[in-house]
PDB file of C-alpha atoms and ligand atoms in Angstrom:
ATOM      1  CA  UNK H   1      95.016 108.984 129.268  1.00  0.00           C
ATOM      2  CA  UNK H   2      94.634 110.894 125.620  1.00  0.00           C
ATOM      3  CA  UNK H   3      93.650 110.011 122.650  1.00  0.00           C
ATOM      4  CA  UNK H   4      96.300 108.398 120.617  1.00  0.00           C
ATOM      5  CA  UNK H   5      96.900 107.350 116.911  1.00  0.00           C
ATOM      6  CA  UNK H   6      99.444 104.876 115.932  1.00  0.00           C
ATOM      7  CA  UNK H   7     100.324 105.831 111.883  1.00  0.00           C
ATOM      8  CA  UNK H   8     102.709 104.218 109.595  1.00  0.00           C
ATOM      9  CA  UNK H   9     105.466 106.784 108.685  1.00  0.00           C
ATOM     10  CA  UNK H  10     108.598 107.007 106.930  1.00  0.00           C
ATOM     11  CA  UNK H  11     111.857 107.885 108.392  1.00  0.00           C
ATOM     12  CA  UNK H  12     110.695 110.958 108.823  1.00  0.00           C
ATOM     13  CA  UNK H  13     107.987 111.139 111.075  1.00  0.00           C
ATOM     14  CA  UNK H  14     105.855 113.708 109.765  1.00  0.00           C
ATOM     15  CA  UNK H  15     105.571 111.611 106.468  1.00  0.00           C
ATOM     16  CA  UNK H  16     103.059 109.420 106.608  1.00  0.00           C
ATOM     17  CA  UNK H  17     102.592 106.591 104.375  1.00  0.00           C
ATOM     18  CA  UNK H  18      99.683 104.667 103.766  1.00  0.00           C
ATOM     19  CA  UNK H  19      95.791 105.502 102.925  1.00  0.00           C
ATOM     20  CA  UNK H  20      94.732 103.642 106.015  1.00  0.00           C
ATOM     21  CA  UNK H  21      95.833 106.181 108.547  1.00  0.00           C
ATOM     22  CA  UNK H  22      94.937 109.329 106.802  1.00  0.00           C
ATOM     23  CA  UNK H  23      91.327 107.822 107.042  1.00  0.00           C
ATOM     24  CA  UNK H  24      91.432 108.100 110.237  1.00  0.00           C
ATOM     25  CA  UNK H  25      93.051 111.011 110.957  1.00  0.00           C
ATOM     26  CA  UNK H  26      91.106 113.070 108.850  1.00  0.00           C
ATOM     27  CA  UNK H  27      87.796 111.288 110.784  1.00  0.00           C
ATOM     28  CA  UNK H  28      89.297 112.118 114.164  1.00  0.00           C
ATOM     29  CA  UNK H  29      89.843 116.188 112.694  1.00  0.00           C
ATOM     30  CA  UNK H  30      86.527 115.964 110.884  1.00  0.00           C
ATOM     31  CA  UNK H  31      85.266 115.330 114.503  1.00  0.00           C
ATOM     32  CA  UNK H  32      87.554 118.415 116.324  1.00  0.00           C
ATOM     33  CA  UNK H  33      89.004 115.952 118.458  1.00  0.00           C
ATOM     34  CA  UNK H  34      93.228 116.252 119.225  1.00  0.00           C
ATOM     35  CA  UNK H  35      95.352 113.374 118.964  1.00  0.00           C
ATOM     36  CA  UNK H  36      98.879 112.737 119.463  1.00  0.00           C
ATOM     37  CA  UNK H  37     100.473 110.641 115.949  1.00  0.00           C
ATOM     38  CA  UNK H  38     102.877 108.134 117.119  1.00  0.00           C
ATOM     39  CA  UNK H  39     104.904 107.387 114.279  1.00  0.00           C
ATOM     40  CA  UNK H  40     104.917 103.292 113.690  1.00  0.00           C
ATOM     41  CA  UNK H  41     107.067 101.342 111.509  1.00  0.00           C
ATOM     42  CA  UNK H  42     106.375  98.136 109.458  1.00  0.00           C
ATOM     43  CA  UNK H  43     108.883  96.208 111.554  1.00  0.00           C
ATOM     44  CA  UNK H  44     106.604  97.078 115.206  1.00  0.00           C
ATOM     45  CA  UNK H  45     104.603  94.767 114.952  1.00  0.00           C
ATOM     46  CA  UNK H  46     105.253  93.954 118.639  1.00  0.00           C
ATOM     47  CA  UNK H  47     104.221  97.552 119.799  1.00  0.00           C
ATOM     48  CA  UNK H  48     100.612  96.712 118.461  1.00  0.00           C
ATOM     49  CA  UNK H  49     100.107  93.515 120.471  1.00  0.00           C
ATOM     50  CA  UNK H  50      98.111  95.105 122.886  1.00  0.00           C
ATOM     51  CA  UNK H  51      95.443  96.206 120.203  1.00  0.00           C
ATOM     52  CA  UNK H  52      95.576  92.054 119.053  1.00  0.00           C
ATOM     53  CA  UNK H  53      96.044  93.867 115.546  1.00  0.00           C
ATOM     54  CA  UNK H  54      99.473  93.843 113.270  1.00  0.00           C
ATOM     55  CA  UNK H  55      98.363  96.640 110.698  1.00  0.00           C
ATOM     56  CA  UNK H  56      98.084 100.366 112.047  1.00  0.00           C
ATOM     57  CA  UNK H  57      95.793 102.836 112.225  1.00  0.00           C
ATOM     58  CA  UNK H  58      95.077 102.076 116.020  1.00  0.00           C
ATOM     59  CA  UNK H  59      93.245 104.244 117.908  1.00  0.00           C
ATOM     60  CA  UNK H  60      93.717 104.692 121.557  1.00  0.00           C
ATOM     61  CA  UNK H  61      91.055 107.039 123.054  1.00  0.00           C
ATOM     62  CA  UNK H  62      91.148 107.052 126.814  1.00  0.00           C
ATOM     63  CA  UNK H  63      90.462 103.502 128.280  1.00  0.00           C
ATOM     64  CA  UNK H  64      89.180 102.195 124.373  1.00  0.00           C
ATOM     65  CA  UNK H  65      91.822 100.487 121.950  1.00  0.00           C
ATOM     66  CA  UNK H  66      90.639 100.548 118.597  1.00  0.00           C
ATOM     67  CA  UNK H  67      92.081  99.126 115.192  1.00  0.00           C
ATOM     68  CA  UNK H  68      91.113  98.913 111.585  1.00  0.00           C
ATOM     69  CA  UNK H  69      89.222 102.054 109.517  1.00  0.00           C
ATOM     70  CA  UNK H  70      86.369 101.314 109.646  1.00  0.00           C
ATOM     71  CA  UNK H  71      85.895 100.094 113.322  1.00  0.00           C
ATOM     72  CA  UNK H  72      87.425 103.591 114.390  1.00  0.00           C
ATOM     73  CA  UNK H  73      84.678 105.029 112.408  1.00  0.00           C
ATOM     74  CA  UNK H  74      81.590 103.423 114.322  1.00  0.00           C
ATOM     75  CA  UNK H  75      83.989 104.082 117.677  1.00  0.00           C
ATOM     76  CA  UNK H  76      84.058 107.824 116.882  1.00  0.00           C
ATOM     77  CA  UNK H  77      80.402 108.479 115.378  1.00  0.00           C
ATOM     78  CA  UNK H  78      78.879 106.312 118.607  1.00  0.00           C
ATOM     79  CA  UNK H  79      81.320 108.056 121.341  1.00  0.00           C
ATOM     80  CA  UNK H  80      81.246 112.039 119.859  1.00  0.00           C
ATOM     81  CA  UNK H  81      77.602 112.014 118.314  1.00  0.00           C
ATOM     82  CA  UNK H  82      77.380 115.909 118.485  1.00  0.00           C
ATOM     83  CA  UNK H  83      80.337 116.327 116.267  1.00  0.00           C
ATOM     84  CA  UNK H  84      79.663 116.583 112.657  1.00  0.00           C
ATOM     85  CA  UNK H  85      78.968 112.549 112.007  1.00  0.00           C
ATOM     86  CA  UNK H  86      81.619 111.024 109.827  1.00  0.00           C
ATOM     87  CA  UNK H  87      78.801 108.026 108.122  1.00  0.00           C
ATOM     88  CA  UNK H  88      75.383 110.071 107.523  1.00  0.00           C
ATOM     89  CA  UNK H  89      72.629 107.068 107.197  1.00  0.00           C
ATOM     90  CA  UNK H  90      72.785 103.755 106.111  1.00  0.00           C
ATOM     91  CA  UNK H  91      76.928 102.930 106.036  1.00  0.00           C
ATOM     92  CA  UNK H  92      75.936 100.205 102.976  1.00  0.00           C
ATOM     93  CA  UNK H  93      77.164 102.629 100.592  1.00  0.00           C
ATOM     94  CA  UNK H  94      80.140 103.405 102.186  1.00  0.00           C
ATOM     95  CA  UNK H  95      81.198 100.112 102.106  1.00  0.00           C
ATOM     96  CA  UNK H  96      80.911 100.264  98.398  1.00  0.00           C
ATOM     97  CA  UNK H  97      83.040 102.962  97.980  1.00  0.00           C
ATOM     98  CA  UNK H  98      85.455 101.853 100.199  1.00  0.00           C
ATOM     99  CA  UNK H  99      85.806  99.064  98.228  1.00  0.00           C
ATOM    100  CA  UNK H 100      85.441 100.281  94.836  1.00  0.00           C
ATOM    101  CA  UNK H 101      88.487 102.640  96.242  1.00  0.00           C
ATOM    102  CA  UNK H 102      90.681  99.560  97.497  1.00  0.00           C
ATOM    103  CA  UNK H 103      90.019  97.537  94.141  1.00  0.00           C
ATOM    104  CA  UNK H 104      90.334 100.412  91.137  1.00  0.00           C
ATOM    105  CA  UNK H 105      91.959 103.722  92.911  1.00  0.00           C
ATOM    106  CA  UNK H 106      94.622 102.053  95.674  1.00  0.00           C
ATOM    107  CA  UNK H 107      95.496  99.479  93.303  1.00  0.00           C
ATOM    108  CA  UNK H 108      95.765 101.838  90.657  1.00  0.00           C
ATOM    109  CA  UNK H 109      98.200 104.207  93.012  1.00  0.00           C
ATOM    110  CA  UNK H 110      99.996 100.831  94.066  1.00  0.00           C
ATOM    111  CA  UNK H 111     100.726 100.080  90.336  1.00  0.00           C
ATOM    112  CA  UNK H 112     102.147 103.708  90.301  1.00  0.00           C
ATOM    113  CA  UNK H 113     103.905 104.346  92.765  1.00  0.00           C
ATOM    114  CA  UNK H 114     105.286 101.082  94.427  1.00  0.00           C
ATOM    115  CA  UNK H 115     108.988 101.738  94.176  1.00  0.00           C
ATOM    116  CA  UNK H 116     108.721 105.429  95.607  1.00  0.00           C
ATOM    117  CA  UNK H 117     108.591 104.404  99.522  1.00  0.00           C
ATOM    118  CA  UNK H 118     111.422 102.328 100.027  1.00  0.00           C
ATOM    119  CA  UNK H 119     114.212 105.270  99.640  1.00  0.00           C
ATOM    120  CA  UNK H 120     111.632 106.929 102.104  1.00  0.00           C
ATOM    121  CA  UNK H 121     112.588 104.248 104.995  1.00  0.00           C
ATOM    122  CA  UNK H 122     115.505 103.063 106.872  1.00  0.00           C
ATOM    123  CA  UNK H 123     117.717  99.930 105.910  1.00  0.00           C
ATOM    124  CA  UNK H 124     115.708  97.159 108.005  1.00  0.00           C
ATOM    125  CA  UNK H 125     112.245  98.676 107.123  1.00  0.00           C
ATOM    126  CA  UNK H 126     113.263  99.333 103.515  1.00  0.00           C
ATOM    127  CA  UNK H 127     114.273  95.415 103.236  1.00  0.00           C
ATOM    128  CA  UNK H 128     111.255  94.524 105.070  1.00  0.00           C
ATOM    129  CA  UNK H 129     108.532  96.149 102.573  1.00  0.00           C
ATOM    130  CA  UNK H 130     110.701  95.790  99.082  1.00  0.00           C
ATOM    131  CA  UNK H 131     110.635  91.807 100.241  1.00  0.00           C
ATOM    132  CA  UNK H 132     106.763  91.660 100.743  1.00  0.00           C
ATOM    133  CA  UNK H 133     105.537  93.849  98.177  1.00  0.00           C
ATOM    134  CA  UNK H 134     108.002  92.352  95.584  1.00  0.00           C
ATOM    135  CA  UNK H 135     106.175  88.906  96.827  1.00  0.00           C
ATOM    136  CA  UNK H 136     102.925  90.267  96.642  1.00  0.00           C
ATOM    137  CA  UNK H 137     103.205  91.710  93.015  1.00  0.00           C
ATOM    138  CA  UNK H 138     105.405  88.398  91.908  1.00  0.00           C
ATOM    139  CA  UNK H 139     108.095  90.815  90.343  1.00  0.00           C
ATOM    140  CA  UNK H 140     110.621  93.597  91.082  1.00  0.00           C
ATOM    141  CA  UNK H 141     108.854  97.023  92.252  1.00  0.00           C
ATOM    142  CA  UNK H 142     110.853  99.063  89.686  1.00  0.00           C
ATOM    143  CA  UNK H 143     108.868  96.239  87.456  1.00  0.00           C
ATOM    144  CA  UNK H 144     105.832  97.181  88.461  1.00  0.00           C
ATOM    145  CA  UNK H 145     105.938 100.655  88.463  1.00  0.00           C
ATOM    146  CA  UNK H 146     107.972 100.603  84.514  1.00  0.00           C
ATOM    147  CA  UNK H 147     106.774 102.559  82.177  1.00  0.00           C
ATOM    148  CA  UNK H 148     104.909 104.492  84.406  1.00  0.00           C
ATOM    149  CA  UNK H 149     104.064 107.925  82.087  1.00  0.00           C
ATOM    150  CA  UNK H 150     102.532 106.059  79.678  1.00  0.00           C
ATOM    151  CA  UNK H 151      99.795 103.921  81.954  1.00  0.00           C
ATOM    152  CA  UNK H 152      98.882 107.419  83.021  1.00  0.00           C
ATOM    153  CA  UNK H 153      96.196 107.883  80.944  1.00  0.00           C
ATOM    154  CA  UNK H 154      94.043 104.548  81.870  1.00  0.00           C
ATOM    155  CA  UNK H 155      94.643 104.800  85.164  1.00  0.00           C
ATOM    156  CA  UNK H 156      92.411 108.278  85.344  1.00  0.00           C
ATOM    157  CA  UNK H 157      90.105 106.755  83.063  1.00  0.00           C
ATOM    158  CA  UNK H 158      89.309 104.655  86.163  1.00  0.00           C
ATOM    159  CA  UNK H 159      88.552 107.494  88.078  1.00  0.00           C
ATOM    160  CA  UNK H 160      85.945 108.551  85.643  1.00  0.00           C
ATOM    161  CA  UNK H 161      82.959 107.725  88.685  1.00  0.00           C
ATOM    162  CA  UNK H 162      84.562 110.006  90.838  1.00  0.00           C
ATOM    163  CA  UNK H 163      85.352 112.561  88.191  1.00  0.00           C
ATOM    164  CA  UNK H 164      81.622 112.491  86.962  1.00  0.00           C
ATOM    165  CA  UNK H 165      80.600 113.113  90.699  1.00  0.00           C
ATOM    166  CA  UNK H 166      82.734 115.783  91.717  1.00  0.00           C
ATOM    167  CA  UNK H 167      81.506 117.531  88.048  1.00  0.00           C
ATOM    168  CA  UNK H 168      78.544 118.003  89.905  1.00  0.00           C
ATOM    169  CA  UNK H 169      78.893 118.125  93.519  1.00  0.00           C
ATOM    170  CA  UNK H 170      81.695 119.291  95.587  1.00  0.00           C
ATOM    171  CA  UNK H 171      82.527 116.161  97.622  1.00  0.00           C
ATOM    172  CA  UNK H 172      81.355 112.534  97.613  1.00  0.00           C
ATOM    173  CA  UNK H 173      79.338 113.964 101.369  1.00  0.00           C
ATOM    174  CA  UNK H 174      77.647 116.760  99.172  1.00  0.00           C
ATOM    175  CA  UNK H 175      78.196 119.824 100.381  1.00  0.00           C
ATOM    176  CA  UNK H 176      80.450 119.020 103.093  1.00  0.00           C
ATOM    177  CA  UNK H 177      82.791 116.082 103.183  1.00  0.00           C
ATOM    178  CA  UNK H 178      82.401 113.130 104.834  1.00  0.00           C
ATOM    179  CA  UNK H 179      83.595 109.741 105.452  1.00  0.00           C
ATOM    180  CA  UNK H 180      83.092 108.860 101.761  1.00  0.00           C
ATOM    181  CA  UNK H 181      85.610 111.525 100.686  1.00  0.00           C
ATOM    182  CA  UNK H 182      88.085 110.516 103.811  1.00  0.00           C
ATOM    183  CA  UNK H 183      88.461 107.227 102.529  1.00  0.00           C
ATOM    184  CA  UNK H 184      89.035 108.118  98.964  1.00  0.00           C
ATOM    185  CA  UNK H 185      91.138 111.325  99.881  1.00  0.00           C
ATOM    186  CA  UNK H 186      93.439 108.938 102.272  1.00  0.00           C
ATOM    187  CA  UNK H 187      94.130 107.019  98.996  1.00  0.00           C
ATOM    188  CA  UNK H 188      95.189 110.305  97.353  1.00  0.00           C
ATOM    189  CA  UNK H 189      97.406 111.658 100.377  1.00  0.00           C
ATOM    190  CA  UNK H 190      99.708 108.405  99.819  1.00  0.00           C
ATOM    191  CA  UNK H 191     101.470 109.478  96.319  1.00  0.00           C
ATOM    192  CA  UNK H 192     101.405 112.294  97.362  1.00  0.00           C
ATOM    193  CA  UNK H 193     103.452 111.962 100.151  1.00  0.00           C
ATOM    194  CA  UNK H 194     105.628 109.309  98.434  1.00  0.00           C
ATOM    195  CA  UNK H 195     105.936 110.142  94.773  1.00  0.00           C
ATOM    196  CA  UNK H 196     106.860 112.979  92.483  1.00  0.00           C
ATOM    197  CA  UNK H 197     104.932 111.252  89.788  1.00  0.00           C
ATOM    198  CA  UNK H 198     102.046 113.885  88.829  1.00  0.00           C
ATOM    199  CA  UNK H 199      98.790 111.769  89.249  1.00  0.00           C
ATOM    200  CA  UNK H 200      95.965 114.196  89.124  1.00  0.00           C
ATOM    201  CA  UNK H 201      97.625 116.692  86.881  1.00  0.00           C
ATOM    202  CA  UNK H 202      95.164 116.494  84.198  1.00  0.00           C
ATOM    203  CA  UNK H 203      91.905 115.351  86.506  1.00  0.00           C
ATOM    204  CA  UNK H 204      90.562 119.157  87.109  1.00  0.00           C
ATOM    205  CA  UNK H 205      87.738 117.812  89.887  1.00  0.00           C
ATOM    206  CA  UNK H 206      89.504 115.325  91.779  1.00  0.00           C
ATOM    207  CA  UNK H 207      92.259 117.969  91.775  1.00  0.00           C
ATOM    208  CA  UNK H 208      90.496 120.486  93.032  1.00  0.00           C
ATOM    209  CA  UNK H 209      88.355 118.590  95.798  1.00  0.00           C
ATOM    210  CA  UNK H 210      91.652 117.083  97.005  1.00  0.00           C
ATOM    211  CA  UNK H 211      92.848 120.514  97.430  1.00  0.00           C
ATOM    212  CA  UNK H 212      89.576 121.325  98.956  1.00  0.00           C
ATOM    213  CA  UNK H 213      90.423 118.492 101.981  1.00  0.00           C
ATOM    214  CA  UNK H 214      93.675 119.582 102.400  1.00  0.00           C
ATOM    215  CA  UNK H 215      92.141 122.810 103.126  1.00  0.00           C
ATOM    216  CA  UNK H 216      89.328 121.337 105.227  1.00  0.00           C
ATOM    217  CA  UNK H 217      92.081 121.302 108.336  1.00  0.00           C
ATOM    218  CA  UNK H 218      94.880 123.144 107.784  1.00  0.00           C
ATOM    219  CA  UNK H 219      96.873 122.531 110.787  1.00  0.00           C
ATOM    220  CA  UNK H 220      96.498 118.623 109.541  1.00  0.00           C
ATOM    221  CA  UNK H 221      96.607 117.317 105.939  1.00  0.00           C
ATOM    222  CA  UNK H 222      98.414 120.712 104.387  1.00  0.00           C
ATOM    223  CA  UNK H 223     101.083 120.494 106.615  1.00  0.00           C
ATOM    224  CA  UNK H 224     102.764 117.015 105.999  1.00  0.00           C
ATOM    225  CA  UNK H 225     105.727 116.542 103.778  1.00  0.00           C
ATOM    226  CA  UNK H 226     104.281 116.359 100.496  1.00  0.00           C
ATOM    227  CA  UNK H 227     106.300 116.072  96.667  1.00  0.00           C
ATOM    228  CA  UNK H 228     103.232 118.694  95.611  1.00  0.00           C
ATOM    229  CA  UNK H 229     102.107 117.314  92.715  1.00  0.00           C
TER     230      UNK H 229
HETATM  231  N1  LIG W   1      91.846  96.845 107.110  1.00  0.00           N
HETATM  232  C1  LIG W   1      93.037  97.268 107.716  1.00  0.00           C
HETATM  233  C2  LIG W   1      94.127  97.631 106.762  1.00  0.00           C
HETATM  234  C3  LIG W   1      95.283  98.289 107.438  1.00  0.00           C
HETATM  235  C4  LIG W   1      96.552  98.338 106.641  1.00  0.00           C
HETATM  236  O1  LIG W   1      96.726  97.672 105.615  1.00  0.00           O
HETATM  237  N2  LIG W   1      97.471  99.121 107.175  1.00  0.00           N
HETATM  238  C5  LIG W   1      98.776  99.290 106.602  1.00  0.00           C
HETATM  239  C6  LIG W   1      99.204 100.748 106.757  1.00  0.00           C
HETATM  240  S1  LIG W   1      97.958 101.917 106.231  1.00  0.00           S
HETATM  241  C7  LIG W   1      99.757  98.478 107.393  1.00  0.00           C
HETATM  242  O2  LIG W   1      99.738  98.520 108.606  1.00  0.00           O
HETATM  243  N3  LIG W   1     100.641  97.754 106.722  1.00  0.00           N
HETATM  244  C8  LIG W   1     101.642  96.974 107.383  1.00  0.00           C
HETATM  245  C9  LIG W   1     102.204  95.912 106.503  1.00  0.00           C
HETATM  246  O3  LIG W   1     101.787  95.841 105.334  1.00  0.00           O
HETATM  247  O4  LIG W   1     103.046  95.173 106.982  1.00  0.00           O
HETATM  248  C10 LIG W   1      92.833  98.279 108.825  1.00  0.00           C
HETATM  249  O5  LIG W   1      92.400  99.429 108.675  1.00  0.00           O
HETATM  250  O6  LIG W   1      93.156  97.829 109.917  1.00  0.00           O
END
């Protein structure tokens, strides 16, 4: 058996959609290990029940079934410990920037770019994710994402920590990226894949670095459908 990664995609299946997965795909690339994508949808819920998990990424590697981020993390730093490790030391700050990501940038991006997937999916998924997100926010997605140009501004004010960072190092690993930078950069690879709204135009670091990971493995991150901006 191979090693196998379900991902939330659009309708196409190259596109995929959510910061979750490109976590882990970039850890299983940082790591030079193949995988085979299988594109999931929000409605397959009943294709995961084997992992006991509803949400994707799920990681199938050999005999192991694996869900969530960050328990594919400790599965792939504990199983391929002479590939470069994805969590260097304590994983404590990690944590904190994978929540400090979830709570300011993902939110942020959510708040920007909400209404961009749904042309992205079929009818029944489209329904599906305009119903629970339009729940979740309490109003209409083209609501939440309204005047959208003008909120630019203070939402990369709240990237200012990462900004002030990258001003002096070239990823949140140092000199090389890790795990940190994954999680962050998996946030990033969402609008960008979703949205033609330009998010980082005026951020030159976080620009740059993101280029930087998309660069990092060509054959991976570069090649997916992307609006460019
Ligand atoms: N902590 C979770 C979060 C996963 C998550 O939210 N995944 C999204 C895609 S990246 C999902 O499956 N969403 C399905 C839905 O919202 O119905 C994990 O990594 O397992």
């Amino acid at each position: 058996m191979g090693r196998q990664l379900f991902e939330l995609c659009g309708t196409d299946p190259l596109r995929v959609l959510r910061p979750f997965c490109w976590r882990s795909s970039m850890a299983l690339a940082h790591k030079n290990l193949d995988l085979a994508s299988l594109p999931w949808r929000f409605t397959g819920t009943d294709r995961l029940a084997f992992a006991g998990h509803e949400k994707v990424p799920v990681l199938v590697d050999g005999e192991r079934v694996v869900a969530d981020f960050w328990a594919i993390m400790q599965r792939l730093d504990v199983a391929y410990p002479d590939a470069p490790s994805l969590v260097r030391g304590n994983p404590a700050p990690y944590r904190f920037v994978a929540s400090w990501n979830d709570h300011v940038v993902q939110a942020g991006i959510a708040r920007l770019v909400a209404s961009d997937t749904p042309p992205l999916l079929d009818e029944t998924e489209r329904a599906y994710l305009v119903e629970s997100r339009e729940n979740r926010f309490g109003k209409k997605l083209e609501e939440v994402t309204g005047a959208r140009e003008a909120r630019l501004p203070t939402f990369r004010q709240s990237l200012q920590p990462l900004r002030a960072l990258l001003a002096d190092q070239a990823s949140t690993g140092r000199d090389s990226p890790d795990y940190a930078d994954f999680i962050i950069f998996g946030s990033f690879m969402w609008p960008l894949g979703v949205s033609p709204l330009k998010l980082l135009a005026a951020v030159a670091p976080i620009l740059a670095w993101r280029e930087r990971l998309l660069g990092c493995h060509p054959a991976h991150a570069r090649n997916a459908p992307c609006f460019g901006a």
